[in-house]
Structures are given as structure tokens and as C-alpha cells.
Tab-separated table of C-alpha atoms in Angstrom:
chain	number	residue	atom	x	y	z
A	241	UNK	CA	76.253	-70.931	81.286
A	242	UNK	CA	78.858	-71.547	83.939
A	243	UNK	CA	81.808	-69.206	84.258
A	244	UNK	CA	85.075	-69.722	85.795
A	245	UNK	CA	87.367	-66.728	85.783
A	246	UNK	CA	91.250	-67.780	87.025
A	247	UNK	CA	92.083	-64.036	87.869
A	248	UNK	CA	94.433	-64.362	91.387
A	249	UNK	CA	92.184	-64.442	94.452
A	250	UNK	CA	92.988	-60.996	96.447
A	251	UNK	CA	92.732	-62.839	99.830
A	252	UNK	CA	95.433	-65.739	98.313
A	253	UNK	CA	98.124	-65.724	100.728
A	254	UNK	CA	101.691	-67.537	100.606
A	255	UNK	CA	101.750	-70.549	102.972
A	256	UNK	CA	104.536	-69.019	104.927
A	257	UNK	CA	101.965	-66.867	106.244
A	258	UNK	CA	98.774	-69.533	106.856
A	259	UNK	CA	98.451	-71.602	110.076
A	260	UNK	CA	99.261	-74.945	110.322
A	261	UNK	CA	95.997	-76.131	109.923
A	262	UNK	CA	95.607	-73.843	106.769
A	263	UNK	CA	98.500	-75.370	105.560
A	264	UNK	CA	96.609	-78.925	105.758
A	265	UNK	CA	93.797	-77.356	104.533
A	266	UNK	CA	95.422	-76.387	101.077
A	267	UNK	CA	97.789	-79.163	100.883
A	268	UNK	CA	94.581	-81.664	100.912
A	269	UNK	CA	92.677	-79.578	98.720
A	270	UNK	CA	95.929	-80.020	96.670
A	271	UNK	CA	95.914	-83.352	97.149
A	272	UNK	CA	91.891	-84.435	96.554
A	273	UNK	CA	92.344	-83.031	93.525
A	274	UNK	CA	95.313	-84.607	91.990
A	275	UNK	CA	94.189	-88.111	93.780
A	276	UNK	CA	90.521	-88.030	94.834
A	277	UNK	CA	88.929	-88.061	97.927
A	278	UNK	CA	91.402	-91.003	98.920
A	279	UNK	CA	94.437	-89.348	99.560
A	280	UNK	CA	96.120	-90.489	102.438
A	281	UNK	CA	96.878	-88.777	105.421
A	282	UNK	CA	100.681	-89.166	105.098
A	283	UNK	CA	100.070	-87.764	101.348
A	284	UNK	CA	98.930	-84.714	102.756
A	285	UNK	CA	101.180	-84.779	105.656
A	286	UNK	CA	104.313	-84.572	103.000
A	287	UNK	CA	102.526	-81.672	100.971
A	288	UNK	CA	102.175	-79.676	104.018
A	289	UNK	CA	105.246	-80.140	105.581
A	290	UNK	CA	104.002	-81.285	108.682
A	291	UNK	CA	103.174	-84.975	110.783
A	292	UNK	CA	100.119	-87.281	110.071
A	293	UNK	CA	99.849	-86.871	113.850
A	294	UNK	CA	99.432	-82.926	113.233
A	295	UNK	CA	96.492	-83.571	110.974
A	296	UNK	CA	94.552	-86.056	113.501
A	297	UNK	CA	95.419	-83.473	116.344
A	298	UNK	CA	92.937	-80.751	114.107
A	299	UNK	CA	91.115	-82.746	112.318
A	300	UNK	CA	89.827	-86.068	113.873
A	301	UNK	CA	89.053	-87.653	110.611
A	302	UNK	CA	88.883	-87.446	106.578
A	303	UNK	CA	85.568	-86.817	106.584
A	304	UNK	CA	86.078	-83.661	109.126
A	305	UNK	CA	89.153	-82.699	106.931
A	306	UNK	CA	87.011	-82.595	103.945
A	307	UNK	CA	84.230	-81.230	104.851
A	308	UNK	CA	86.261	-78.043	105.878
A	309	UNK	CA	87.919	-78.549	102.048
A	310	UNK	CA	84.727	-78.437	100.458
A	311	UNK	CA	83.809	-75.403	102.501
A	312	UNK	CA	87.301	-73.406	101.462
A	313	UNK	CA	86.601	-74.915	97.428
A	314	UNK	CA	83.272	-72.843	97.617
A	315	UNK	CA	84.511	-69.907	99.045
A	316	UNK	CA	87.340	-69.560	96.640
A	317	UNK	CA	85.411	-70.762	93.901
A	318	UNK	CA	83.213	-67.421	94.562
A	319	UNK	CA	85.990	-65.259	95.254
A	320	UNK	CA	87.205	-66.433	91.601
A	321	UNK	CA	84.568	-65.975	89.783
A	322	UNK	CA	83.256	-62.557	91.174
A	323	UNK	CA	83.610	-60.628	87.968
A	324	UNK	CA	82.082	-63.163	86.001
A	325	UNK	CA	78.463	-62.288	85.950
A	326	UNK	CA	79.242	-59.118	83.992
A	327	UNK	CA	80.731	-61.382	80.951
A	328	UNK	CA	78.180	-64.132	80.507
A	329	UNK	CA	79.700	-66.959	78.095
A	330	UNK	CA	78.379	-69.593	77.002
A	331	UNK	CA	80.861	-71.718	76.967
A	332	UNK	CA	82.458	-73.333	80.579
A	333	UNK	CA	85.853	-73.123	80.022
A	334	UNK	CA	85.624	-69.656	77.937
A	335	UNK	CA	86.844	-67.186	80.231
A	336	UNK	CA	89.858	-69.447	81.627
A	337	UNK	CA	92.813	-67.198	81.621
A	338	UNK	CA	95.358	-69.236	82.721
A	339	UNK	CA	95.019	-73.327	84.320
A	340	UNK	CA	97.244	-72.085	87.745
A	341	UNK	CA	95.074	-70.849	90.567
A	342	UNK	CA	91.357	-71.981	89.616
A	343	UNK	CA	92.771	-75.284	88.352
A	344	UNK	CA	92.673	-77.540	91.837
A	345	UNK	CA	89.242	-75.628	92.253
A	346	UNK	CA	87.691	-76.735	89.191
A	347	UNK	CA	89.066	-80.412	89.483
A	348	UNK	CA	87.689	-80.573	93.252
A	349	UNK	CA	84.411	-79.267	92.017
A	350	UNK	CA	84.430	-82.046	89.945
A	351	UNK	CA	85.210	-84.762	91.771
A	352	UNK	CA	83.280	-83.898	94.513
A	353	UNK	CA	80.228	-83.804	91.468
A	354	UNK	CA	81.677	-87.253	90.552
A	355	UNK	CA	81.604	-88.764	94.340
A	356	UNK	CA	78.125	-87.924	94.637
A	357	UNK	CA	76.371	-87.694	97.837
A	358	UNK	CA	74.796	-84.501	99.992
A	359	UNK	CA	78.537	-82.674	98.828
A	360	UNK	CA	77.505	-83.258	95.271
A	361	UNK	CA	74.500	-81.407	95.420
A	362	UNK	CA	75.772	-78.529	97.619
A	363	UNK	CA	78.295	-78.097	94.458
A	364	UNK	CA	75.286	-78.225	92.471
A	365	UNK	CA	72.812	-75.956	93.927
A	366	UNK	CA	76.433	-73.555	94.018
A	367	UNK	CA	76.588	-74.054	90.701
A	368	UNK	CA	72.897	-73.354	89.697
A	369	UNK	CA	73.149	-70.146	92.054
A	370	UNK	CA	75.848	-68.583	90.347
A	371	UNK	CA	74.510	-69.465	86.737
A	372	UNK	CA	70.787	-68.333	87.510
A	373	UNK	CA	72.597	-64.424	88.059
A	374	UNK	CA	74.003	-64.820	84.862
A	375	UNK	CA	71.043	-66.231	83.201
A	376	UNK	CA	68.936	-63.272	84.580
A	377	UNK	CA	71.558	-60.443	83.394
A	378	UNK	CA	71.130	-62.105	79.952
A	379	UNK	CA	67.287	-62.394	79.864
A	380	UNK	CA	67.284	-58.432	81.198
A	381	UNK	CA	69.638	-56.977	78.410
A	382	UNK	CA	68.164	-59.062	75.830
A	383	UNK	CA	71.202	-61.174	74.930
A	384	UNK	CA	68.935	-64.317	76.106
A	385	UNK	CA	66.240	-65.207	75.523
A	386	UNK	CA	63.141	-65.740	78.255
A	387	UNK	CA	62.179	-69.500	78.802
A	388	UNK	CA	58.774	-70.768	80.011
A	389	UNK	CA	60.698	-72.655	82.963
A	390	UNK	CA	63.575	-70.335	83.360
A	391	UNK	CA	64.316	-73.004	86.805
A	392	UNK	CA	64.265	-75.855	84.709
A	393	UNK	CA	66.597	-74.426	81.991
A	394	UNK	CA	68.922	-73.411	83.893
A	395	UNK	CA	68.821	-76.916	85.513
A	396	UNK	CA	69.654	-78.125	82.249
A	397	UNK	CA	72.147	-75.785	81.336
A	398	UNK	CA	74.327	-76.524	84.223
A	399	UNK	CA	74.168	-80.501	84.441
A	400	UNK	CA	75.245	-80.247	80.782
A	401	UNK	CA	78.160	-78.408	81.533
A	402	UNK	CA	79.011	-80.104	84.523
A	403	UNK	CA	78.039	-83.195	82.400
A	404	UNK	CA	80.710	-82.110	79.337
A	405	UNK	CA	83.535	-82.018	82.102
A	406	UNK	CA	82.630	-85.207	83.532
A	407	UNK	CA	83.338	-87.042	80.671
A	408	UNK	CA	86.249	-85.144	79.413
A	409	UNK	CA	87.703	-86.052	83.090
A	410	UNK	CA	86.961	-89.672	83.252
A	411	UNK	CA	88.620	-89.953	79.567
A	412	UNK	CA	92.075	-88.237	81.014
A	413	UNK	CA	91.818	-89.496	84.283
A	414	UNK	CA	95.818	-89.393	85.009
A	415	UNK	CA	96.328	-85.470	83.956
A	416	UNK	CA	97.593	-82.782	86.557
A	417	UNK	CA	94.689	-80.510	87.422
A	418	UNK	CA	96.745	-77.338	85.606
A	419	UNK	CA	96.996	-80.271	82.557
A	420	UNK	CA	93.525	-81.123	82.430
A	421	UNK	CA	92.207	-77.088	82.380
A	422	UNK	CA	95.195	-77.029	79.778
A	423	UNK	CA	93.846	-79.668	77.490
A	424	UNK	CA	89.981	-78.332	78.086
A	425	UNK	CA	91.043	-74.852	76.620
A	426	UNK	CA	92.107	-76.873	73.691
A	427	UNK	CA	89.562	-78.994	72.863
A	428	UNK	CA	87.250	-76.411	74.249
A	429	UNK	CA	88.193	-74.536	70.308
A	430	UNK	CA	86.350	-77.056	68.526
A	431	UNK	CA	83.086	-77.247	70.886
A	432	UNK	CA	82.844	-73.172	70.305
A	433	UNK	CA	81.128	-72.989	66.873
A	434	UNK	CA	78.522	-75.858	67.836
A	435	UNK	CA	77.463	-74.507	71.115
A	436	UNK	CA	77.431	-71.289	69.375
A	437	UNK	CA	75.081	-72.689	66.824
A	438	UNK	CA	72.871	-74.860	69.307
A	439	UNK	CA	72.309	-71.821	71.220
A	440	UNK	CA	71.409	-69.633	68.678
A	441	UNK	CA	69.792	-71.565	65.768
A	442	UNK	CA	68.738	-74.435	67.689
A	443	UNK	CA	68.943	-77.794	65.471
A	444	UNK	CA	64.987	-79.085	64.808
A	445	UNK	CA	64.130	-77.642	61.613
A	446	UNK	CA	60.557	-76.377	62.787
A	447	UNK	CA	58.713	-76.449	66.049
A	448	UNK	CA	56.007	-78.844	65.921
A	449	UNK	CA	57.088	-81.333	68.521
A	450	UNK	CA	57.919	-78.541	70.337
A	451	UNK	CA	54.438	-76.838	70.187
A	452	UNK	CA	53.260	-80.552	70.480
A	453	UNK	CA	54.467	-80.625	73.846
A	454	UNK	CA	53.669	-77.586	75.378
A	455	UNK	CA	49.839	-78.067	73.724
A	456	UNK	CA	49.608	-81.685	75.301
A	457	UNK	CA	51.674	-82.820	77.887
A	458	UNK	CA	53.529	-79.338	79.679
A	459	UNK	CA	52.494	-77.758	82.622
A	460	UNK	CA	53.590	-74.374	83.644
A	461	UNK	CA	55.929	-74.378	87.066
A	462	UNK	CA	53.212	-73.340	89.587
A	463	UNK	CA	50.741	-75.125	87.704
A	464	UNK	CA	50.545	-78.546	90.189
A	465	UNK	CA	50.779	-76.172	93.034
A	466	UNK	CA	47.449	-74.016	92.100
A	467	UNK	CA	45.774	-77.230	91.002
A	468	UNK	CA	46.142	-78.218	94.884
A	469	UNK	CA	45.354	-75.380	96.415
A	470	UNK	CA	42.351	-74.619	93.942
A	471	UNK	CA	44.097	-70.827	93.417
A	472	UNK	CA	43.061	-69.060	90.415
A	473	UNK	CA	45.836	-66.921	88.453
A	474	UNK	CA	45.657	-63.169	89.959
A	475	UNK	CA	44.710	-60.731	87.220
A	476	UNK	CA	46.636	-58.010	89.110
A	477	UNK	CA	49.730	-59.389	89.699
A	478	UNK	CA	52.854	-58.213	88.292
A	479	UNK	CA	54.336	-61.175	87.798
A	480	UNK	CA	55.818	-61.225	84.396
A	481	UNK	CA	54.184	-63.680	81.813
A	482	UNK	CA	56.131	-65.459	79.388
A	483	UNK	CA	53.481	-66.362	76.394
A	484	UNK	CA	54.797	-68.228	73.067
A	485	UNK	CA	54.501	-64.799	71.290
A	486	UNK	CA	56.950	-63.205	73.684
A	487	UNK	CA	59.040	-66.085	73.147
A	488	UNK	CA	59.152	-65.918	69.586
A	489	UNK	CA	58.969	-61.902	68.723
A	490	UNK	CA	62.445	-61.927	67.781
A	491	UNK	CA	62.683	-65.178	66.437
A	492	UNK	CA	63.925	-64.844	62.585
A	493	UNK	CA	61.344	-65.981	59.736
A	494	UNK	CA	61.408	-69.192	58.139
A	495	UNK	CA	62.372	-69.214	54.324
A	496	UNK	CA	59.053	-71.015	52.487
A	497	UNK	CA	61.959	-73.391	51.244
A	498	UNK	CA	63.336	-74.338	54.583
């Protein structure tokens, strides 16, 4: 359930106006996106409009350059999706407006995901941060429903996504950020109704190995931890429950034929 809004960042200023180390900044942003992480220095040089010499002078290396990219990617990718949380979709790409701004910062998002490493999972735990709002407006209002392991769903939820663009990325590997979001909105048409259906019918025809599973082999989140520490579950708390009935109370009857 991750959403990406491309609505015009208030703060987005013209690069007239930004420092010259801004203007690296953006330009190799620019730049790691439409050619990975192994952009050249003279690459980004050109795109900024300034000397490879400029770019050592304030930032002594690629790895110091980048690490103050991925920085700037996370605080934009906030600032664009600030409105977000009060129109949970369930599809990624949904709520893509137009492929301009938010394109570089959804391409750098994912190939930072794609380089792996310590950057990877920063983008990650972003990612999961953002969603798990979402996911808990949706449980409150009733639109979702509650999940025994709401952590490990939303886990799920967002490695799938993340997953989906992977491979549609690595299958167009030559497209223009603004391109790729392009083509994404388009194929994203015929990925609507079964993502629709998946999260609303589900697609096992009854729940036994589901039931199976919880019975025999699932343990509840804090389960390993109380084991260890020999706690017993506290009567009083207020700690909200989630049983099978609460989970199923609004799940629709079965036809005898189905």
C-alpha cells in the first residue's frame, strides 16, 4: 500500500536560485537515476554546469556525494507524498498524477532498492514507515481489515510493491525516468482489477491451510519474547486483541455450492 503523489514540492526551487553545491546535488540525483549509481563525475559536472574539480572541492568522493543524494531523495520523497495518507490506494502507481517531478525520485528509490546495501534498507524501513500510517488509517475506518501480524503484513505488502517495480525496471532498463513512470501508469490499468480482487476476495477457495497454519505452526509476534522471559499475558491490558472471530465478522458467507 505504497503511495506516491507527484503534486509540485512547495519548497522546489529553480536552480538559478540553489547553491552550487545544490546544483550538484540535483544534477547527480538527475543523473543516478537516468544512469545508476555510476555516473561519472564529468556526467554530473555537464548537468550542473559547473567543473569536475567543483564537485571534488564539496564533495571528496561518490560515496560522500551520494550519501547527501540519498538524504535529499528521502526528504523530497516525504515532502511528495504528504497528502497521501488521507487517500490510501492500493495500488503503487495509483495516485501518479503526472511522471515530471516524482519521476527521478521514484527511479532513485529504486535503484538504490536494487544496489542493495545499508542504503537499501534505509529506503526500506522509509518505505514501511510511510505505508504502516496508511495501513493504520485503513484498519481504524474499517476500509482494512485487522491482521494477526499487522508488522509482518505490512512487510509483505511493501516488498511486493517494491518487488512489482523491480521487475518492471529491469525489463525496460534503457527508459527515461519520466518514460518509465509513463509506461507504469499504463500497464499499471491491467494490474488494477487483480489487485483489486486479491485484496478483496483473496484467491484460496476456503481457509483450511490457512487455519492449518495458525492451529500448528504460527506464533503470535510477542509470543518468542514471553516464552523467554516466562511473562504471562496481562488480563488488564488494553492492548487490542485480534482473535479469528474479529478477523472474520465481516467476512461474506460461503455459498454451500462454492
Amino acid at each position: 500500500m505504497l503511495v506516491v503523489r507527484t503534486a509540485e514540492p512547495s519548497d522546489l526551487r529553480p536552480s538559478s536560485d540553489l547553491t552550487a553545491r545544490a546544483r550538484i546535488r540535483d544534477a547527480a540525483i538527475e543523473c543516478f537515476a537516468e544512469q545508476g549509481f555510476g555516473a561519472s563525475f564529468r556526467t554530473i559536472a555537464q548537468r550542473a554546469g559547473v567543473s569536475p574539480g567543483l564537485i571534488t572541492h564539496h564533495f571528496a568522493s561518490k560515496e560522500l556525494l551520494r550519501a547527501e543524494c540519498d538524504t535529499e531523495v528521502l526528504r523530497r520523497y516525504r515532502t511528495i507524498k504528504t497528502d497521501s495518507v488521507d487517500a490510501p490506494s492500493a495500488h503503487l502507481l495509483g495516485n501518479l498524477a503526472t511522471p515530471g517531478v516524482a519521476a527521478p525520485i521514484l527511479v532513485y528509490l529504486i535503484r538504490a532498492i536494487q544496489a542493495g546495501g545499508a542504503p537499501a534498507r534505509h529506503f526500506l524501513e522509509q518505505l514501511m514507515d510511510d505505508a504502516r500510517t496508511v495501513m493504520a488509517r485503513g484498519v481504524a475506518s474499517g476500509l482494512v481489515r485487522p491482521s494477526r501480524d499487522e508488522e509482518a503484513r505490512l512487510r509483505y505488502l511493501t516488498y511486493q510493491s517494491m518487488g512489482a517495480l523491480l521487475v518492471q525496471f529491469l525489463t525496460a532498463p534503457d527508459q527515461s525516468p519520466e518514460a518509465f513512470v509513463a509506461s507504469m501508469r499504463t500497464a499499471g490499468r491491467d494490474t488494477i482489477l487483480p489487485t483489486l480482487e486479491l485484496f478483496t476476495e483473496g484467491v484460496l477457495a476456503d481457509r483450511q491451510l490457512l487455519d492449518d497454519y495458525v492451529q500448528y505452526m504460527w506464533q503470535p509476534p510477542d509470543a518468542s519474547s514471553d516464552a523467554t522471559s516466562g511473562a504471562t499475558p496481562d488480563a488488564t491490558s488494553d492492548a487490542v486483541q485480534v482473535t479469528d472471530a474479529d478477523l472474520d465478522a465481516d467476512r461474506p458467507a460461503r455459498s454451500a455450492t462454492a
